[in-house]
mmCIF file of C-alpha atoms in Angstrom:
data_model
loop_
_atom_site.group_PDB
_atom_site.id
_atom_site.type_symbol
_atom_site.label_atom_id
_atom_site.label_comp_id
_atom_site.label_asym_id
_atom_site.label_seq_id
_atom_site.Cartn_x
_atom_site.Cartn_y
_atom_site.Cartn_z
ATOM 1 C CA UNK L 13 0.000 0.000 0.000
ATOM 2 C CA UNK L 14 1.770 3.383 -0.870
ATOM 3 C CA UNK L 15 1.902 6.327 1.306
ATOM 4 C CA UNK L 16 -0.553 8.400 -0.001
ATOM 5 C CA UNK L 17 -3.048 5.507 -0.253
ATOM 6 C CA UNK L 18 -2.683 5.230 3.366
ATOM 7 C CA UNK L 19 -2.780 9.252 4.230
ATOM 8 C CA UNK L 20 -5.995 8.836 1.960
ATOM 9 C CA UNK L 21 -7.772 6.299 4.450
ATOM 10 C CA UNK L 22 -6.432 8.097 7.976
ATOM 11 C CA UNK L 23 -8.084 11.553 6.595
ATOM 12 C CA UNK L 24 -10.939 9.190 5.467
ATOM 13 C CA UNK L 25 -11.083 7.408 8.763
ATOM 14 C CA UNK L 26 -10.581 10.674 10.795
ATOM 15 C CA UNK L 27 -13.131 12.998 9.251
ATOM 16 C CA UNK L 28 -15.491 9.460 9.862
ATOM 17 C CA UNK L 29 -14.421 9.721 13.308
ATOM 18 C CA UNK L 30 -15.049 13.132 13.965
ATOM 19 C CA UNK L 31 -18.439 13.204 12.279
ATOM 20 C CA UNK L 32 -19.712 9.906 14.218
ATOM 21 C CA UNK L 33 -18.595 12.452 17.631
ATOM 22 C CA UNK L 34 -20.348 15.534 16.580
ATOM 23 C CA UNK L 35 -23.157 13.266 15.383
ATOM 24 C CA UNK L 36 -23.074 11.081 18.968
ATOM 25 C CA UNK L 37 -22.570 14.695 20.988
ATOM 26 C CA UNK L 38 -26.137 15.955 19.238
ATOM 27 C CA UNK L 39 -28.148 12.908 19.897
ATOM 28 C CA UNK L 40 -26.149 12.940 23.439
ATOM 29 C CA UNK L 41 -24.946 9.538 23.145
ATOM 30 C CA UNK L 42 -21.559 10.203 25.246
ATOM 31 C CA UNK L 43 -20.041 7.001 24.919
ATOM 32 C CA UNK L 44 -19.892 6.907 21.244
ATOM 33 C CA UNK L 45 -18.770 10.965 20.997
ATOM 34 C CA UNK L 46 -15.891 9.341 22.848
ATOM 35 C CA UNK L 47 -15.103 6.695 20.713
ATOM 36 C CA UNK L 48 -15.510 9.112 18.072
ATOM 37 C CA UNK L 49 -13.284 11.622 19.122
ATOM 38 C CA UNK L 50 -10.811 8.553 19.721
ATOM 39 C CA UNK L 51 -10.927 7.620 16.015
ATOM 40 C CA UNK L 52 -10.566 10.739 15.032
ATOM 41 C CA UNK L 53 -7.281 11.190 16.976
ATOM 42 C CA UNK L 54 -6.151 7.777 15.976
ATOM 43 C CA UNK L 55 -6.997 8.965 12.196
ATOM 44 C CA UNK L 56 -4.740 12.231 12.385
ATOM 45 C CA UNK L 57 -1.408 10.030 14.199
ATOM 46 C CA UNK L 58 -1.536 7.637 11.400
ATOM 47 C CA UNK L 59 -1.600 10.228 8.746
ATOM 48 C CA UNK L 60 0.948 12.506 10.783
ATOM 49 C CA UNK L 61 2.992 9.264 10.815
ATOM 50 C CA UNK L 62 2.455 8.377 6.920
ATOM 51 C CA UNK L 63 3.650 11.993 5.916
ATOM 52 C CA UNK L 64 6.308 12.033 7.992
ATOM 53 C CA UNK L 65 7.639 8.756 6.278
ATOM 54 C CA UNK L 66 7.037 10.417 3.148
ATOM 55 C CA UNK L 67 8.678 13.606 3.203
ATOM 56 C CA UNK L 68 11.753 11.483 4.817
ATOM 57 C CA UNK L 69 11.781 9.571 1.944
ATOM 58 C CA UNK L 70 11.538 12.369 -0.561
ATOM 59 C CA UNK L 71 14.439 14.390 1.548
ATOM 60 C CA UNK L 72 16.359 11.180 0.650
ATOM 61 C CA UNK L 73 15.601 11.369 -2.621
ATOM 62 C CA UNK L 74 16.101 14.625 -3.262
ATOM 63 C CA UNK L 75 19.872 14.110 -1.546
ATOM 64 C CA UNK L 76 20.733 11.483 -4.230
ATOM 65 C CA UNK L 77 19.400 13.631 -7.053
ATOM 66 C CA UNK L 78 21.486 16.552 -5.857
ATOM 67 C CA UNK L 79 24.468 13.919 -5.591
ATOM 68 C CA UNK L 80 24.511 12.608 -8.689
ATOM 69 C CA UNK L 81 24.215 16.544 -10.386
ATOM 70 C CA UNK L 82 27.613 17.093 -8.496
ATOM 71 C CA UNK L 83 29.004 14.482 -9.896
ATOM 72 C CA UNK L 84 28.228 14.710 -13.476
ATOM 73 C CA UNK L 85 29.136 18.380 -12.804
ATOM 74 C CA UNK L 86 32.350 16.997 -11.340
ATOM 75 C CA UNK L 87 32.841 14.741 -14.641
ATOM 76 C CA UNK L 88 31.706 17.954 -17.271
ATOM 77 C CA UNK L 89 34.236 19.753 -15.202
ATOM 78 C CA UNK L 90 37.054 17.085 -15.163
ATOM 79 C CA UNK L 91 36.615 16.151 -19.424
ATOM 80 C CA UNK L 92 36.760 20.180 -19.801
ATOM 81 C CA UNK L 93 40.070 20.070 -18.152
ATOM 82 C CA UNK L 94 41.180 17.210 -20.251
ATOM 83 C CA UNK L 95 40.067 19.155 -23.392
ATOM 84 C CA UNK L 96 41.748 22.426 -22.544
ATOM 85 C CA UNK L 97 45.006 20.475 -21.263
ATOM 86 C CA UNK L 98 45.231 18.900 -24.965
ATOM 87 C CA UNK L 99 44.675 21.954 -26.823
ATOM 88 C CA UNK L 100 47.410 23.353 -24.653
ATOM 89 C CA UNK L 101 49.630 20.658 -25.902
ATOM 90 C CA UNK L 102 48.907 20.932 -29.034
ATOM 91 C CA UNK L 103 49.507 24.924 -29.518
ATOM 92 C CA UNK L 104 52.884 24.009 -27.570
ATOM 93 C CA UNK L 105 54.034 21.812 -30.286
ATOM 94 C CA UNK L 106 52.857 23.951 -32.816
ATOM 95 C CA UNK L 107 54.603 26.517 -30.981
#
């Protein structure tokens, strides 16, 4: 199950929960409003959790993106020297 599939079902399961406590609270059912409200908070900690995972994983992708752009800078950089390094050479033996 991916991470937004489960962010989709905690915000699912946590607007459920709040609206079976606000429902429970009118009819004055305080037992369920409880259980409700529990939901609810159990709802928003699992998606808290899930996007936390997420961006963490993102952050670590975005790391090795940035990593490998300094390296094939590193390697543009590196075959420029090599090219201007030969051209030297060869104006010195022209020279």
């Amino acid at each position: 199950m991916s991470k937004t599939t489960i962010t989709n079902h905690a915000s699912d399961v946590m607007y459920g929960g709040a609206g079976t406590s606000f429902a429970a609270w009118f009819a004055g059912i305080d037992w369920l409003s409880f259980i409700g409200f529990l939901v609810a908070v159990g709802g928003f900690i699992i998606n808290a959790y899930a996007k936390h995972k997420e961006n963490r994983l993102r952050e670590a992708e975005h790391r090795l993106i940035m990593q490998r752009i300094q390296l094939e800078i590193q390697a543009l950089e590196n075959r420029q020297s090599q090219v201007d390094s030969s051209e030297q050479e060869k104006k010195d033996e022209i020279s």
